[in-house]
CSV table of C-alpha atoms in Angstrom, one decimal:
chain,number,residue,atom,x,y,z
A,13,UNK,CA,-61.5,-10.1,-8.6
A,14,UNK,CA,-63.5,-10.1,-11.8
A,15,UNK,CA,-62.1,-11.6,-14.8
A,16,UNK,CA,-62.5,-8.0,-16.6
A,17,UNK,CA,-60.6,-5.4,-16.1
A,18,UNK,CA,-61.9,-1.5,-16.2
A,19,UNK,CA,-59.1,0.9,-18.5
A,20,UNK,CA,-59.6,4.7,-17.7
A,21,UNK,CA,-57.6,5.8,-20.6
A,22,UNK,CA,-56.6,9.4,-21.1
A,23,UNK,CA,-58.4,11.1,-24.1
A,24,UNK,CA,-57.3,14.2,-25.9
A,25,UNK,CA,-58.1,15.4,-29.4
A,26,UNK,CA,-56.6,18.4,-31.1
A,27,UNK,CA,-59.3,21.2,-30.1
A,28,UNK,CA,-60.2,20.0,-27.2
A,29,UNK,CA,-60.5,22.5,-24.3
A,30,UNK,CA,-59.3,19.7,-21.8
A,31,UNK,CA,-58.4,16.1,-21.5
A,32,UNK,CA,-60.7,13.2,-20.0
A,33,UNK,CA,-60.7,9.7,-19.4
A,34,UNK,CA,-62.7,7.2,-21.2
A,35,UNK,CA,-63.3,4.0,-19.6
A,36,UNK,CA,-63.0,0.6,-21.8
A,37,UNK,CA,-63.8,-3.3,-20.4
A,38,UNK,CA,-60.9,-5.7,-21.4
A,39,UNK,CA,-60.7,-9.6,-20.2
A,40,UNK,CA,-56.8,-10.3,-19.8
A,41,UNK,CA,-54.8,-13.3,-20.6
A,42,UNK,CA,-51.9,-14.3,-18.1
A,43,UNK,CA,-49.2,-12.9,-20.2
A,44,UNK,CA,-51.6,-9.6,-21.9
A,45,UNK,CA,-49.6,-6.6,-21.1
A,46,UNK,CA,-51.0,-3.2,-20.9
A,47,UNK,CA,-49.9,-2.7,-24.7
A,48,UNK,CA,-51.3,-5.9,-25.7
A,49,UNK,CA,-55.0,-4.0,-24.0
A,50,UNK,CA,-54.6,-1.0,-25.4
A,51,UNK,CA,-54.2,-2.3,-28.6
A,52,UNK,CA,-57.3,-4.7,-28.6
A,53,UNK,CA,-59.0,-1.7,-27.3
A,54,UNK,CA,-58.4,0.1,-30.3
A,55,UNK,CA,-58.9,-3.1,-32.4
A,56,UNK,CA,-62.4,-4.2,-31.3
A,57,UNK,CA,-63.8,-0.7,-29.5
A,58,UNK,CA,-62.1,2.8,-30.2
A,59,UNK,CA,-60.0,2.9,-33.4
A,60,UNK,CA,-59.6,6.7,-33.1
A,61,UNK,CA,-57.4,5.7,-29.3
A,62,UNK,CA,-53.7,7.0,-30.4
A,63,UNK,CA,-50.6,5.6,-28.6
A,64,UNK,CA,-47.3,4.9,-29.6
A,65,UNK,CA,-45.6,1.7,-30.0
A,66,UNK,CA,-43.1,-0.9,-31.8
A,67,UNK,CA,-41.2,-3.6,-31.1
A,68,UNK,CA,-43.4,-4.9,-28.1
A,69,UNK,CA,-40.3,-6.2,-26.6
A,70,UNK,CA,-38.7,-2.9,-24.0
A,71,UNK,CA,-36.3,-2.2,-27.2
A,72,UNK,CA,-37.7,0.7,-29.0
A,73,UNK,CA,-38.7,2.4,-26.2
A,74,UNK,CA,-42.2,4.0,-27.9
A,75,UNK,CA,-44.6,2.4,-25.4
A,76,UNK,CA,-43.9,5.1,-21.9
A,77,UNK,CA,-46.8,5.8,-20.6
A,78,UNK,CA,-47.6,6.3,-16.8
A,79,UNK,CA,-50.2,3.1,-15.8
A,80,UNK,CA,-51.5,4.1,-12.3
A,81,UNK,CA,-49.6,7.1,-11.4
A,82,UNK,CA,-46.5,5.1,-12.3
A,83,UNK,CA,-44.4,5.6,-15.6
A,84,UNK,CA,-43.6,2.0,-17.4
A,85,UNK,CA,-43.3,0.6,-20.7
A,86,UNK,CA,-46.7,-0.3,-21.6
A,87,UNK,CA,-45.3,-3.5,-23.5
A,88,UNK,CA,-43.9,-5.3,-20.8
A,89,UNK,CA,-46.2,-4.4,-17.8
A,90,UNK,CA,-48.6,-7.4,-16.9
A,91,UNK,CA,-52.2,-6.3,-16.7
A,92,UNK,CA,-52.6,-9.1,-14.0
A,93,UNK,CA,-49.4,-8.3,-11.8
A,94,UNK,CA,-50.9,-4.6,-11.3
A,95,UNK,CA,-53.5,-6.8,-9.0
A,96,UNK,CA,-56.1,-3.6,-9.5
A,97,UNK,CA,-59.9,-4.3,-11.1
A,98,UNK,CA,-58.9,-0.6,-12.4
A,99,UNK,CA,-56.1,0.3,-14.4
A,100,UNK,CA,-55.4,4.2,-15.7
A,101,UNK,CA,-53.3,5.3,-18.0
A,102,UNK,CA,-52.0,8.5,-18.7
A,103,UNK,CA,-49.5,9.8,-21.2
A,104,UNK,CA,-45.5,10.5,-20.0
A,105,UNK,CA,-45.4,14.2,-17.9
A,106,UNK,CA,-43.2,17.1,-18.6
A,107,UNK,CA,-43.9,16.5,-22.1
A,108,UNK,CA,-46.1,18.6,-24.3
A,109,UNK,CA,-49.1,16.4,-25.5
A,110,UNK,CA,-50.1,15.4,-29.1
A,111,UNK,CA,-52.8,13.1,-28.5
A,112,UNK,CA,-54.7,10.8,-26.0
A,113,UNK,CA,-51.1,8.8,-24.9
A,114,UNK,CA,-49.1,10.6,-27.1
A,115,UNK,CA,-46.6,13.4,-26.6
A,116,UNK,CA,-44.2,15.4,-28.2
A,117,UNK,CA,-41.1,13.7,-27.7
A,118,UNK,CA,-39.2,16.7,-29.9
A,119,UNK,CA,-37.8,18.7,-26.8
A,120,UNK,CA,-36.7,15.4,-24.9
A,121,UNK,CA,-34.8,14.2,-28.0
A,122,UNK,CA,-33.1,17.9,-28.9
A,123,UNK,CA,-31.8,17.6,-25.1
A,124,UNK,CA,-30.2,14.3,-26.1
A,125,UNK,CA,-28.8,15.3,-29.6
A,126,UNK,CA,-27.3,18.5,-27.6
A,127,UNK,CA,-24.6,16.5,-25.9
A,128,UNK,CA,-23.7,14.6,-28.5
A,129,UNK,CA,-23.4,11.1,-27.5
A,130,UNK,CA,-23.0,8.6,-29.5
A,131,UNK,CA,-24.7,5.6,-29.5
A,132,UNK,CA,-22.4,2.9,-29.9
A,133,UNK,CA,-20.5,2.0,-26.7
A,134,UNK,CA,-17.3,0.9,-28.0
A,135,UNK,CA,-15.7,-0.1,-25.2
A,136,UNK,CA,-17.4,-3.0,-24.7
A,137,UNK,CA,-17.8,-4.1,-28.6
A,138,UNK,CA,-16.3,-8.1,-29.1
A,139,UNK,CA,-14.8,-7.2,-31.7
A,140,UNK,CA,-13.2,-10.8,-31.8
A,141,UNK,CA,-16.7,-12.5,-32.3
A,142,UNK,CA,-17.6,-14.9,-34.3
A,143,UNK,CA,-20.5,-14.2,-36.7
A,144,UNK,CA,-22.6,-16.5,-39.3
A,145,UNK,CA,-22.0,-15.9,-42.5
A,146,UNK,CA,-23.5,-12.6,-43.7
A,147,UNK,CA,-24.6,-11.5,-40.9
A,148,UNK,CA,-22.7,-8.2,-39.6
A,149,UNK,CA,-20.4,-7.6,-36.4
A,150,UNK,CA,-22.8,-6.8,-33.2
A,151,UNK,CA,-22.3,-3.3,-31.9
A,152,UNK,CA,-22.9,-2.8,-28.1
A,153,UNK,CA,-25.3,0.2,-28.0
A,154,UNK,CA,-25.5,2.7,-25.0
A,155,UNK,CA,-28.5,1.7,-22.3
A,156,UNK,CA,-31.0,4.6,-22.7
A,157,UNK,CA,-33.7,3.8,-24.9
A,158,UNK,CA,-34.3,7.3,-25.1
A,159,UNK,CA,-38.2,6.3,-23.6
A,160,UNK,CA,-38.6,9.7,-22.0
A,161,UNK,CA,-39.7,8.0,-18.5
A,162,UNK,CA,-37.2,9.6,-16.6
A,163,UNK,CA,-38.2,13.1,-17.4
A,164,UNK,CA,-41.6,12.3,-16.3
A,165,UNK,CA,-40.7,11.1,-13.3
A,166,UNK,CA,-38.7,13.6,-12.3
A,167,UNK,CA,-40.4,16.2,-9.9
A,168,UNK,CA,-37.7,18.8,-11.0
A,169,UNK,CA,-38.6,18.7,-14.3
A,170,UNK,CA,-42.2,19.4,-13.6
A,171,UNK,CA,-41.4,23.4,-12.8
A,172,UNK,CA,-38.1,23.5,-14.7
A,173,UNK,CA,-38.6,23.6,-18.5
A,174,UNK,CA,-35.0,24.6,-19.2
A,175,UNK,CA,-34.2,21.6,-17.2
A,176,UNK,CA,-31.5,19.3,-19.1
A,177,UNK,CA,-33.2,16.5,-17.6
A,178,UNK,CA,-31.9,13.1,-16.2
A,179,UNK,CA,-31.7,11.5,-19.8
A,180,UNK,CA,-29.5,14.2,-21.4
A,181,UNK,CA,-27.5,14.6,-18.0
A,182,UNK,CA,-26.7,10.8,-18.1
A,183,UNK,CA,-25.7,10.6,-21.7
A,184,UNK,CA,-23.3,13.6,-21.0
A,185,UNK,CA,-21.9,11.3,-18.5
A,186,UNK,CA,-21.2,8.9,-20.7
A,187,UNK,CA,-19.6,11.6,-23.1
A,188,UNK,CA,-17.1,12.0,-20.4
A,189,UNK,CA,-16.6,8.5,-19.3
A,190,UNK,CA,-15.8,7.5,-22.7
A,191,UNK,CA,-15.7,10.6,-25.6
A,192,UNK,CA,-15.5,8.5,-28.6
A,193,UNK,CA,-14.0,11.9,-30.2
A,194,UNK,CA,-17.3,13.9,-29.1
A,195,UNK,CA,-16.5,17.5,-27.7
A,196,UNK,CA,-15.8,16.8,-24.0
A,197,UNK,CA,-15.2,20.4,-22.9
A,198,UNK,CA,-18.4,21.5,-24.7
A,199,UNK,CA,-20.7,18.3,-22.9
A,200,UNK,CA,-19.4,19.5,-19.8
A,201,UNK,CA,-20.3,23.1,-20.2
A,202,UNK,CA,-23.8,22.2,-20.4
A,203,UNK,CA,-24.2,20.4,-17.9
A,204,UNK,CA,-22.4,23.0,-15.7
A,205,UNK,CA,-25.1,25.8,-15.9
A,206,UNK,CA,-28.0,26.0,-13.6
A,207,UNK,CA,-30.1,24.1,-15.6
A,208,UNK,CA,-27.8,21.2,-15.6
A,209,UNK,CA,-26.6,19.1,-13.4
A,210,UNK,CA,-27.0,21.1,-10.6
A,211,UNK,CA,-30.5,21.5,-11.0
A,212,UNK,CA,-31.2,18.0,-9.8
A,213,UNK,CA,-32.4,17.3,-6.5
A,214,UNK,CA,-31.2,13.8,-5.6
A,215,UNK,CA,-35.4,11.9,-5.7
A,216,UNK,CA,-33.4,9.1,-7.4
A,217,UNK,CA,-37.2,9.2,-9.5
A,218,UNK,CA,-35.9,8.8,-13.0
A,219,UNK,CA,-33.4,5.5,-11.8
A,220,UNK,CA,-36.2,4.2,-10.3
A,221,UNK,CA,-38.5,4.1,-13.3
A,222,UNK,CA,-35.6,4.0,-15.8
A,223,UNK,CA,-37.0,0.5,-17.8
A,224,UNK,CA,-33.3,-0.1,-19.1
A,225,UNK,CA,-31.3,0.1,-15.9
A,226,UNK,CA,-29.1,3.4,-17.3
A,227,UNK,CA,-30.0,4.7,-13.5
A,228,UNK,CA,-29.6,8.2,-14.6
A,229,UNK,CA,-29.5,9.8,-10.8
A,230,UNK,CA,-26.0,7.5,-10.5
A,231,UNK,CA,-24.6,9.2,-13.7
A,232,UNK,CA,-25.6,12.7,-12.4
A,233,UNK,CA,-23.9,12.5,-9.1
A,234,UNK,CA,-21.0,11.0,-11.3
A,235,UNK,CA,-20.8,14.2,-13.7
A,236,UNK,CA,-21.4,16.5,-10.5
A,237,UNK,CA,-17.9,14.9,-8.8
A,238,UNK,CA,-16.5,15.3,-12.3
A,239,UNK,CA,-17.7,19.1,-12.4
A,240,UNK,CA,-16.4,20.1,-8.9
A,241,UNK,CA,-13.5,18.4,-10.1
A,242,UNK,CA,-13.1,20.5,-13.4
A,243,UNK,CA,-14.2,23.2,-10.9
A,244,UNK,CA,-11.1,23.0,-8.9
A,245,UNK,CA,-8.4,22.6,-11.6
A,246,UNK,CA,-9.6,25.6,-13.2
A,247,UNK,CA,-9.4,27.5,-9.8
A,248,UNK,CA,-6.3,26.4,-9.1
A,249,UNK,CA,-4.5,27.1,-12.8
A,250,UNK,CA,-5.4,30.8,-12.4
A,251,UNK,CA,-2.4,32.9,-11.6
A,252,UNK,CA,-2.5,34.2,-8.2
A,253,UNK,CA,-3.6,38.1,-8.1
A,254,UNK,CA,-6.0,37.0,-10.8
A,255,UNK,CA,-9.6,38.3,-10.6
A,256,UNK,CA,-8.6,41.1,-7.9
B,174,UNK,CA,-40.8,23.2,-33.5
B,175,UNK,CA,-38.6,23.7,-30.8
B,176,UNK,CA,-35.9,21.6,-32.7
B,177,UNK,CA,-33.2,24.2,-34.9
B,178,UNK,CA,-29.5,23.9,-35.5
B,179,UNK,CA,-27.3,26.4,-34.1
B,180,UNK,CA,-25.0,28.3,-36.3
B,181,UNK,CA,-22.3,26.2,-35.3
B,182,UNK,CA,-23.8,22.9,-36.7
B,183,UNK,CA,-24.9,21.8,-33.3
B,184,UNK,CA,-28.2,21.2,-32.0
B,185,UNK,CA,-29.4,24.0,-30.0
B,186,UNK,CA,-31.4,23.2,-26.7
B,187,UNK,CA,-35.2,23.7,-27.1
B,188,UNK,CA,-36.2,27.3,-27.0
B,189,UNK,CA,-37.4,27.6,-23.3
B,190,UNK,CA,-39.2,31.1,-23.8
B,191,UNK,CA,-41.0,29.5,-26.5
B,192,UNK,CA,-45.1,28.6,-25.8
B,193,UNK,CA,-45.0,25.5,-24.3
B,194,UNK,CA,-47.9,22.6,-24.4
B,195,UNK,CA,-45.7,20.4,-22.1
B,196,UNK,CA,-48.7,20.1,-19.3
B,197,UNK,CA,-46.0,20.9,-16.4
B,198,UNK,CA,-48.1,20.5,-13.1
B,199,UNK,CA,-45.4,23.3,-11.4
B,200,UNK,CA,-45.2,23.0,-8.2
B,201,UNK,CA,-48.0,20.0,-7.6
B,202,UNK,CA,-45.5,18.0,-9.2
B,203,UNK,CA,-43.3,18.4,-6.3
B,204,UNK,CA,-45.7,16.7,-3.9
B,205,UNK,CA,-48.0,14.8,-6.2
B,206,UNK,CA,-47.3,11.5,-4.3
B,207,UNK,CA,-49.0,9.0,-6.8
B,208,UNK,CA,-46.7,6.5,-8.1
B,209,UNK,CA,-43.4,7.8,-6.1
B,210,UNK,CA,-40.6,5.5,-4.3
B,211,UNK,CA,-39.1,6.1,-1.5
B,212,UNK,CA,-36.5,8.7,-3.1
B,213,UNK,CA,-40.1,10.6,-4.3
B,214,UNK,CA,-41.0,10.7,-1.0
B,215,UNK,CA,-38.1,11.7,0.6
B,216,UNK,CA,-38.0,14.8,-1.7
B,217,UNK,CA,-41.6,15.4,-1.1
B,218,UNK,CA,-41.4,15.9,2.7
B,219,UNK,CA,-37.7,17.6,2.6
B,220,UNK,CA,-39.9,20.8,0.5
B,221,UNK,CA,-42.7,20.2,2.9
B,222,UNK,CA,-40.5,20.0,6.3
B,223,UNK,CA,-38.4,23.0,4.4
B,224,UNK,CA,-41.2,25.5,4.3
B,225,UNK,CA,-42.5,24.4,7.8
B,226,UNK,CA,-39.3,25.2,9.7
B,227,UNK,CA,-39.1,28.4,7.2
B,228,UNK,CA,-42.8,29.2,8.8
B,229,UNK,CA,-41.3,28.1,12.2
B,230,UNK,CA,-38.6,30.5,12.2
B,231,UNK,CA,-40.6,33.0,11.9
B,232,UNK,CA,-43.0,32.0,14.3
B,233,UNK,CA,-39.9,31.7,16.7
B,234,UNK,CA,-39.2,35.2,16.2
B,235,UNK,CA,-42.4,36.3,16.8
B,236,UNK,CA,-43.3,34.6,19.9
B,237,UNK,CA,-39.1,35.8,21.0
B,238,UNK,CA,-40.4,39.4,20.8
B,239,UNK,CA,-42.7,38.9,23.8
B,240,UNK,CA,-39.6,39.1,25.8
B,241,UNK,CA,-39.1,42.5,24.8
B,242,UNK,CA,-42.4,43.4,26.8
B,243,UNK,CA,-41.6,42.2,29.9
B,244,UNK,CA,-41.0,38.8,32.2
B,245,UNK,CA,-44.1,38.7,32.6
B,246,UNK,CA,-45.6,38.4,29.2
B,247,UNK,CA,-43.1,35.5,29.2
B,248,UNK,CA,-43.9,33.7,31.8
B,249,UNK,CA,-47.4,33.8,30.9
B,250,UNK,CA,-46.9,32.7,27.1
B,251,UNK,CA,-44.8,30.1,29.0
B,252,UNK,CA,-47.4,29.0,31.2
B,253,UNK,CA,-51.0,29.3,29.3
B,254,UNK,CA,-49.8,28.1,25.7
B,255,UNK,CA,-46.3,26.0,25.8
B,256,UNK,CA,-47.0,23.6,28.5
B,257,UNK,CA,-50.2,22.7,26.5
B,258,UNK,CA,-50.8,19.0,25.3
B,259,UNK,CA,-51.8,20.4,21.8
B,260,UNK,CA,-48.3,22.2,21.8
B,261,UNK,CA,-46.9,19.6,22.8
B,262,UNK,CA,-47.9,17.3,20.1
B,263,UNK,CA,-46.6,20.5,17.8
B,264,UNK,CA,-43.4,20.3,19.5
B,265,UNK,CA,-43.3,16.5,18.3
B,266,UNK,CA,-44.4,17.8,15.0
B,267,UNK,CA,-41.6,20.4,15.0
B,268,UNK,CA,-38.6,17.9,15.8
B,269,UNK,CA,-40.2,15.9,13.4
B,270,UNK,CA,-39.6,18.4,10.5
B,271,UNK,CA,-36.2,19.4,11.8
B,272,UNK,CA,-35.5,15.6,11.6
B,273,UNK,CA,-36.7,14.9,8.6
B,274,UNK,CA,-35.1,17.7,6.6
B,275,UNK,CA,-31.4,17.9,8.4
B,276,UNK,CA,-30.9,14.4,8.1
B,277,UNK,CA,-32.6,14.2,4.7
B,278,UNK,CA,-30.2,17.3,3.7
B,279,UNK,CA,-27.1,15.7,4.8
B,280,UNK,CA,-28.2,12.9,2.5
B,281,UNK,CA,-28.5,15.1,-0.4
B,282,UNK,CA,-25.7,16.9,-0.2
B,283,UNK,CA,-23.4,13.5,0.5
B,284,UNK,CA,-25.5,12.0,-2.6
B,285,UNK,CA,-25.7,14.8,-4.7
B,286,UNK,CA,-21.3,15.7,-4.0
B,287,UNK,CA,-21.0,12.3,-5.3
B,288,UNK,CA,-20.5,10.7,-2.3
B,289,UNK,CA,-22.1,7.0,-1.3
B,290,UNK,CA,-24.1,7.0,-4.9
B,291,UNK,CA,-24.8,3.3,-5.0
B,292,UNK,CA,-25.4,3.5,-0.6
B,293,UNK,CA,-28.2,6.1,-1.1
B,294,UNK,CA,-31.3,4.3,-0.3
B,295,UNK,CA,-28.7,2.1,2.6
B,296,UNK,CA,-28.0,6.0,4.0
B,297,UNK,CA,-31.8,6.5,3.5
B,298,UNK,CA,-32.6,4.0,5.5
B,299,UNK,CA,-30.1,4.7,8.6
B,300,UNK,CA,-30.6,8.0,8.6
B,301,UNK,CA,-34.5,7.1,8.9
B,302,UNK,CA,-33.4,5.0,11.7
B,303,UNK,CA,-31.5,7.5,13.8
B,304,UNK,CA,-34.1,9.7,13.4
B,305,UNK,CA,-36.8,7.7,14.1
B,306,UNK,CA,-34.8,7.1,17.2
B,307,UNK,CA,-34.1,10.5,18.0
B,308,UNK,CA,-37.8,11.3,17.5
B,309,UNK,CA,-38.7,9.1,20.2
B,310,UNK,CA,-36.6,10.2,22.8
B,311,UNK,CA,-37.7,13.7,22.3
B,312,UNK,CA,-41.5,12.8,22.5
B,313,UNK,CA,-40.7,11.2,25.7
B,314,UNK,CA,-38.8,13.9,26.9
B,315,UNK,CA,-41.6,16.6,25.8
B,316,UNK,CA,-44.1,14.3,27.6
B,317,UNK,CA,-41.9,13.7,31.1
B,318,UNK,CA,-41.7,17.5,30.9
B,319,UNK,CA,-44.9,18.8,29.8
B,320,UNK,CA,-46.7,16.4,32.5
């Protein structure tokens, strides 16, 4: 294989009447992620190529992007471990598109903000820890890095746009595993309704591409059992005759 | 902006009615198979198997009503076009799909009540087995009795 590798990256400008790929040479290190490329390529050949990034470290979660069909975090995927002379990227699915790799992540984040989790996971704080002087008491934060991979992997929400998605459905999970005072009652409801939970049809996708191990499949069949289990109380705390 | 706060101070879901630029590939996302795992692909072929035995059925059905005409136009459907090698190689194909999507279904509805979350792709995996298994006992059946 040739030192150089050949990017097909996805191009879109406002006004265009439909997206292409442009292709772009780039000679990788050992270590040069797909991040690290696409950043030289807009360095040295392209400067109008948008993307999204940050902390180049699978914290922020700013880099998804789908890199040969697959959805990754562009800033920790090794050019050289794909083992293709070709490499095309593609911005996130199920995601209304802004610009070349970059979406609108407004829907995926309104779905998130709707069951209210919080984002400290305070069962698991140390609170006991021992800190330098100055510096502030860790907090634990929840897994999701709220990278919007799993909605683009999830075949379901390629037909569904009222889907709640695997993201939204997990972090409901977590409402009800621990509330932290949020509205458990109201978390629940959501995900209850056709578009919920319910909507999901077990592809295990989004665990499989989740970057931060949340595995959001696991937390939906978690909430389901939890639903038929809400299910059943309420069924059985009507009075008998009730409904006739 | 799909983004507003409902009157009760919560954030409301995005407004699904609402235009939507979100490049949804409908139902070629269900069997685009670029990039999918094993779960991906078991998915794919349970909607695939799914409207095959749906077309099946009513295949069945159709080639049933010859009985209504007679023994005869039985008989000779029998004769001419079941005991055919290529329908017997649809025969394989058939049990194939019935395979694939009932053992597949019991899978998803085990998984999906909650049931053996963290066993899924172990469950995946056996139930592959059996009915790779199964598969081949049929084919050698349908060949012992098409020959």
């Amino acid at each position: 294989m040739s030192d150089t590798v050949t990017f097909r990256v996805h191009r879109f400008k406002h006004g265009d009447a439909a997206s292409h790929h442009d292709s772009f040479e780039f000679e990788p290190g050992p270590r040069s992620t797909v991040l690290d490329a696409l950043t030289a390529i807009r360095r040295t050949q392209d400067p109008t190529l948008t993307l999204r990034h940050s902390c180049f470290h699978a914290s922020c979660g700013t880099c998804g992007m789908k890199v040969n069909g697959q959805e990754v975090l562009a800033c920790v995927t090794n050019v050289r471990e794909l083992g293709t002379g070709e490499v095309t990227v593609d911005p996130l699915g199920n995601a209304p598109l802004v610009n070349d790799l970059v979406v609108d992540m407004g829907p995926f984040y309104a779905r998130l903000n709707a069951v209210e989790r919080p984002l400290v996971r305070e069962s698991e704080l140390v609170t006991g820890a021992r800190t330098a002087s100055g510096i502030p008491q860790p907090l634990r934060y929840e897994d999701c890095i709220e990278c919007g991979i799993c909605i683009s992997a999830c075949p379901i929400a390629a037909t569904d746009p009222e889907y709640l998605g695997p993201a939204a459905l997990a972090a409901a999970d977590r409402v009800r595993e621990e509330p932290r005072g949020g509205d458990v009652p109201f978390v629940l409801g959501l995900a209850d309704a056709p578009h919920g939970a319910w909507r999901c049809h077990v592809a295990f996708e989004c665990s499989e591409a989740c970057p931060s191990n949340e595995a959001p499949a696991s937390h939906i069949m978690q909430l389901r059992r939890s639903l038929i289990g809400r299910r059943w109380r309420a069924l059985l705390a009507q009075p008998v005759g009730a409904g006739r | 902006m799909t983004d507003r706060t409902a009157p009760t101070g919560r954030t409301a879901l995005p407004d699904a009615t609402a235009p939507s630029r979100a490049r949804r590939r409908g139902v070629a996302g269900w069997v685009d198979v670029r990039g999918r795992r094993l779960g991906g692909w078991a998915f794919i072929l349970n909607r695939v198997t799914g409207l095959g035995v749906l077309f099946y059925l009513y295949l069945h059905l159709l080639v049933l009503s010859q009985l209504a005409i007679g023994p005869g136009a039985w008989d000779s459907l029998l004769k001419n076009w079941f005991l055919n090698p290529v329908f017997l190689v649809l025969d394989v194909v058939l049990l194939a799909g019935l395979l694939i999507h009932g053992l597949n279904g019991i899978r998803v509805s085990l998984v999906g009540f909650g049931l053996v979350v963290s066993r899924q792709k172990a469950l995946l995996g056996a139930f592959g087995t059996i009915g790779a298994i199964v598969l081949l006992i049929g084919t050698l059946m349908f060949i012992s009795h098409g020959g």
